[in-house]
């Protein structure tokens, strides 16, 4: 059984805060879409240069960068690393799909 939704007081600051969060989420999604397009470009370069989708040293470099940037911005570095590792696995799979597709002559 689900709990009833709590009612916000008439003068609550939550709607305005939620609107800011939603706007930030939209920006994050746009940035992830931009990153995805860059990954497609990386996959084309890797195909041309005969490189694999996964390059472990680069994965670790990106994870370390995420931790460092998170710390610098007051974000939990463990959270940043975890998010980036999930994201990297997704994008490596995306590269793999491009690299394993039949090449056009």
PDB file of N, CA, C and O in Angstrom, residues 37-65:
ATOM      1  N   UNK A  37      27.515  11.795 -28.458  1.00  0.00           N
ATOM      2  CA  UNK A  37      27.940  12.115 -29.828  1.00  0.00           C
ATOM      3  C   UNK A  37      29.466  12.075 -29.943  1.00  0.00           C
ATOM      4  O   UNK A  37      30.010  11.603 -30.952  1.00  0.00           O
ATOM      5  N   UNK A  38      30.165  12.549 -28.912  1.00  0.00           N
ATOM      6  CA  UNK A  38      31.629  12.485 -28.922  1.00  0.00           C
ATOM      7  C   UNK A  38      32.115  11.040 -28.880  1.00  0.00           C
ATOM      8  O   UNK A  38      33.136  10.704 -29.501  1.00  0.00           O
ATOM      9  N   UNK A  39      31.393  10.189 -28.164  1.00  0.00           N
ATOM     10  CA  UNK A  39      31.753   8.766 -28.109  1.00  0.00           C
ATOM     11  C   UNK A  39      31.609   8.138 -29.489  1.00  0.00           C
ATOM     12  O   UNK A  39      32.439   7.319 -29.904  1.00  0.00           O
ATOM     13  N   UNK A  40      30.555   8.509 -30.216  1.00  0.00           N
ATOM     14  CA  UNK A  40      30.404   8.004 -31.590  1.00  0.00           C
ATOM     15  C   UNK A  40      31.591   8.424 -32.443  1.00  0.00           C
ATOM     16  O   UNK A  40      32.106   7.634 -33.245  1.00  0.00           O
ATOM     17  N   UNK A  41      32.039   9.666 -32.272  1.00  0.00           N
ATOM     18  CA  UNK A  41      33.212  10.140 -33.004  1.00  0.00           C
ATOM     19  C   UNK A  41      34.459   9.355 -32.598  1.00  0.00           C
ATOM     20  O   UNK A  41      35.267   8.952 -33.444  1.00  0.00           O
ATOM     21  N   UNK A  42      34.608   9.097 -31.288  1.00  0.00           N
ATOM     22  CA  UNK A  42      35.747   8.302 -30.813  1.00  0.00           C
ATOM     23  C   UNK A  42      35.715   6.913 -31.410  1.00  0.00           C
ATOM     24  O   UNK A  42      36.763   6.364 -31.797  1.00  0.00           O
ATOM     25  N   UNK A  43      34.530   6.325 -31.512  1.00  0.00           N
ATOM     26  CA  UNK A  43      34.408   4.980 -32.082  1.00  0.00           C
ATOM     27  C   UNK A  43      34.841   4.969 -33.543  1.00  0.00           C
ATOM     28  O   UNK A  43      35.514   4.029 -33.987  1.00  0.00           O
ATOM     29  N   UNK A  44      34.489   6.011 -34.279  1.00  0.00           N
ATOM     30  CA  UNK A  44      34.915   6.075 -35.693  1.00  0.00           C
ATOM     31  C   UNK A  44      36.433   6.184 -35.795  1.00  0.00           C
ATOM     32  O   UNK A  44      37.059   5.541 -36.636  1.00  0.00           O
ATOM     33  N   UNK A  45      37.028   6.982 -34.918  1.00  0.00           N
ATOM     34  CA  UNK A  45      38.494   7.105 -34.913  1.00  0.00           C
ATOM     35  C   UNK A  45      39.126   5.774 -34.525  1.00  0.00           C
ATOM     36  O   UNK A  45      40.087   5.326 -35.159  1.00  0.00           O
ATOM     37  N   UNK A  46      38.588   5.128 -33.495  1.00  0.00           N
ATOM     38  CA  UNK A  46      39.126   3.835 -33.060  1.00  0.00           C
ATOM     39  C   UNK A  46      39.019   2.796 -34.164  1.00  0.00           C
ATOM     40  O   UNK A  46      39.929   1.978 -34.349  1.00  0.00           O
ATOM     41  N   UNK A  47      37.920   2.813 -34.905  1.00  0.00           N
ATOM     42  CA  UNK A  47      37.767   1.863 -36.017  1.00  0.00           C
ATOM     43  C   UNK A  47      38.839   2.118 -37.071  1.00  0.00           C
ATOM     44  O   UNK A  47      39.478   1.189 -37.567  1.00  0.00           O
ATOM     45  N   UNK A  48      39.052   3.375 -37.393  1.00  0.00           N
ATOM     46  CA  UNK A  48      40.039   3.748 -38.406  1.00  0.00           C
ATOM     47  C   UNK A  48      41.461   3.424 -37.944  1.00  0.00           C
ATOM     48  O   UNK A  48      42.304   3.022 -38.742  1.00  0.00           O
ATOM     49  N   UNK A  49      41.718   3.573 -36.639  1.00  0.00           N
ATOM     50  CA  UNK A  49      43.064   3.380 -36.104  1.00  0.00           C
ATOM     51  C   UNK A  49      43.255   2.006 -35.466  1.00  0.00           C
ATOM     52  O   UNK A  49      44.255   1.745 -34.824  1.00  0.00           O
ATOM     53  N   UNK A  50      42.252   1.136 -35.642  1.00  0.00           N
ATOM     54  CA  UNK A  50      42.344  -0.239 -35.150  1.00  0.00           C
ATOM     55  C   UNK A  50      42.549  -0.320 -33.639  1.00  0.00           C
ATOM     56  O   UNK A  50      43.367  -1.106 -33.156  1.00  0.00           O
ATOM     57  N   UNK A  51      41.805   0.476 -32.895  1.00  0.00           N
ATOM     58  CA  UNK A  51      41.889   0.491 -31.440  1.00  0.00           C
ATOM     59  C   UNK A  51      40.658  -0.182 -30.854  1.00  0.00           C
ATOM     60  O   UNK A  51      39.581  -0.140 -31.455  1.00  0.00           O
ATOM     61  N   UNK A  52      40.784  -0.784 -29.683  1.00  0.00           N
ATOM     62  CA  UNK A  52      39.621  -1.414 -29.045  1.00  0.00           C
ATOM     63  C   UNK A  52      38.725  -0.371 -28.381  1.00  0.00           C
ATOM     64  O   UNK A  52      39.158   0.754 -28.092  1.00  0.00           O
ATOM     65  N   UNK A  53      37.483  -0.752 -28.108  1.00  0.00           N
ATOM     66  CA  UNK A  53      36.558   0.133 -27.403  1.00  0.00           C
ATOM     67  C   UNK A  53      37.066   0.398 -25.993  1.00  0.00           C
ATOM     68  O   UNK A  53      37.075   1.534 -25.530  1.00  0.00           O
ATOM     69  N   UNK A  54      37.484  -0.658 -25.291  1.00  0.00           N
ATOM     70  CA  UNK A  54      37.943  -0.513 -23.912  1.00  0.00           C
ATOM     71  C   UNK A  54      39.458  -0.370 -23.885  1.00  0.00           C
ATOM     72  O   UNK A  54      40.192  -1.227 -24.371  1.00  0.00           O
ATOM     73  N   UNK A  55      39.901   0.734 -23.317  1.00  0.00           N
ATOM     74  CA  UNK A  55      41.323   0.951 -23.063  1.00  0.00           C
ATOM     75  C   UNK A  55      41.415   1.195 -21.559  1.00  0.00           C
ATOM     76  O   UNK A  55      41.047   2.272 -21.064  1.00  0.00           O
ATOM     77  N   UNK A  56      41.816   0.174 -20.823  1.00  0.00           N
ATOM     78  CA  UNK A  56      41.752   0.199 -19.356  1.00  0.00           C
ATOM     79  C   UNK A  56      42.445   1.406 -18.737  1.00  0.00           C
ATOM     80  O   UNK A  56      41.935   1.990 -17.769  1.00  0.00           O
ATOM     81  N   UNK A  57      43.591   1.801 -19.273  1.00  0.00           N
ATOM     82  CA  UNK A  57      44.296   2.948 -18.701  1.00  0.00           C
ATOM     83  C   UNK A  57      43.456   4.216 -18.827  1.00  0.00           C
ATOM     84  O   UNK A  57      43.445   5.055 -17.918  1.00  0.00           O
ATOM     85  N   UNK A  58      42.717   4.347 -19.930  1.00  0.00           N
ATOM     86  CA  UNK A  58      41.856   5.516 -20.112  1.00  0.00           C
ATOM     87  C   UNK A  58      40.662   5.453 -19.162  1.00  0.00           C
ATOM     88  O   UNK A  58      40.259   6.481 -18.599  1.00  0.00           O
ATOM     89  N   UNK A  59      40.101   4.270 -18.964  1.00  0.00           N
ATOM     90  CA  UNK A  59      38.992   4.119 -18.017  1.00  0.00           C
ATOM     91  C   UNK A  59      39.426   4.587 -16.635  1.00  0.00           C
ATOM     92  O   UNK A  59      38.716   5.355 -15.970  1.00  0.00           O
ATOM     93  N   UNK A  60      40.594   4.161 -16.200  1.00  0.00           N
ATOM     94  CA  UNK A  60      41.086   4.549 -14.878  1.00  0.00           C
ATOM     95  C   UNK A  60      41.414   6.040 -14.809  1.00  0.00           C
ATOM     96  O   UNK A  60      41.187   6.683 -13.785  1.00  0.00           O
ATOM     97  N   UNK A  61      41.917   6.591 -15.899  1.00  0.00           N
ATOM     98  CA  UNK A  61      42.199   8.029 -15.952  1.00  0.00           C
ATOM     99  C   UNK A  61      40.907   8.843 -15.817  1.00  0.00           C
ATOM    100  O   UNK A  61      40.851   9.819 -15.056  1.00  0.00           O
ATOM    101  N   UNK A  62      39.862   8.430 -16.526  1.00  0.00           N
ATOM    102  CA  UNK A  62      38.578   9.138 -16.459  1.00  0.00           C
ATOM    103  C   UNK A  62      37.973   9.016 -15.059  1.00  0.00           C
ATOM    104  O   UNK A  62      37.446   9.993 -14.511  1.00  0.00           O
ATOM    105  N   UNK A  63      38.058   7.829 -14.453  1.00  0.00           N
ATOM    106  CA  UNK A  63      37.539   7.640 -13.095  1.00  0.00           C
ATOM    107  C   UNK A  63      38.288   8.525 -12.104  1.00  0.00           C
ATOM    108  O   UNK A  63      37.678   9.155 -11.229  1.00  0.00           O
ATOM    109  N   UNK A  64      39.603   8.591 -12.235  1.00  0.00           N
ATOM    110  CA  UNK A  64      40.410   9.442 -11.346  1.00  0.00           C
ATOM    111  C   UNK A  64      40.065  10.916 -11.561  1.00  0.00           C
ATOM    112  O   UNK A  64      39.979  11.685 -10.591  1.00  0.00           O
ATOM    113  N   UNK A  65      39.857  11.306 -12.818  1.00  0.00           N
ATOM    114  CA  UNK A  65      39.456  12.692 -13.105  1.00  0.00           C
ATOM    115  C   UNK A  65      38.118  13.009 -12.449  1.00  0.00           C
ATOM    116  O   UNK A  65      37.935  14.097 -11.897  1.00  0.00           O
TER     117      UNK A  65
END
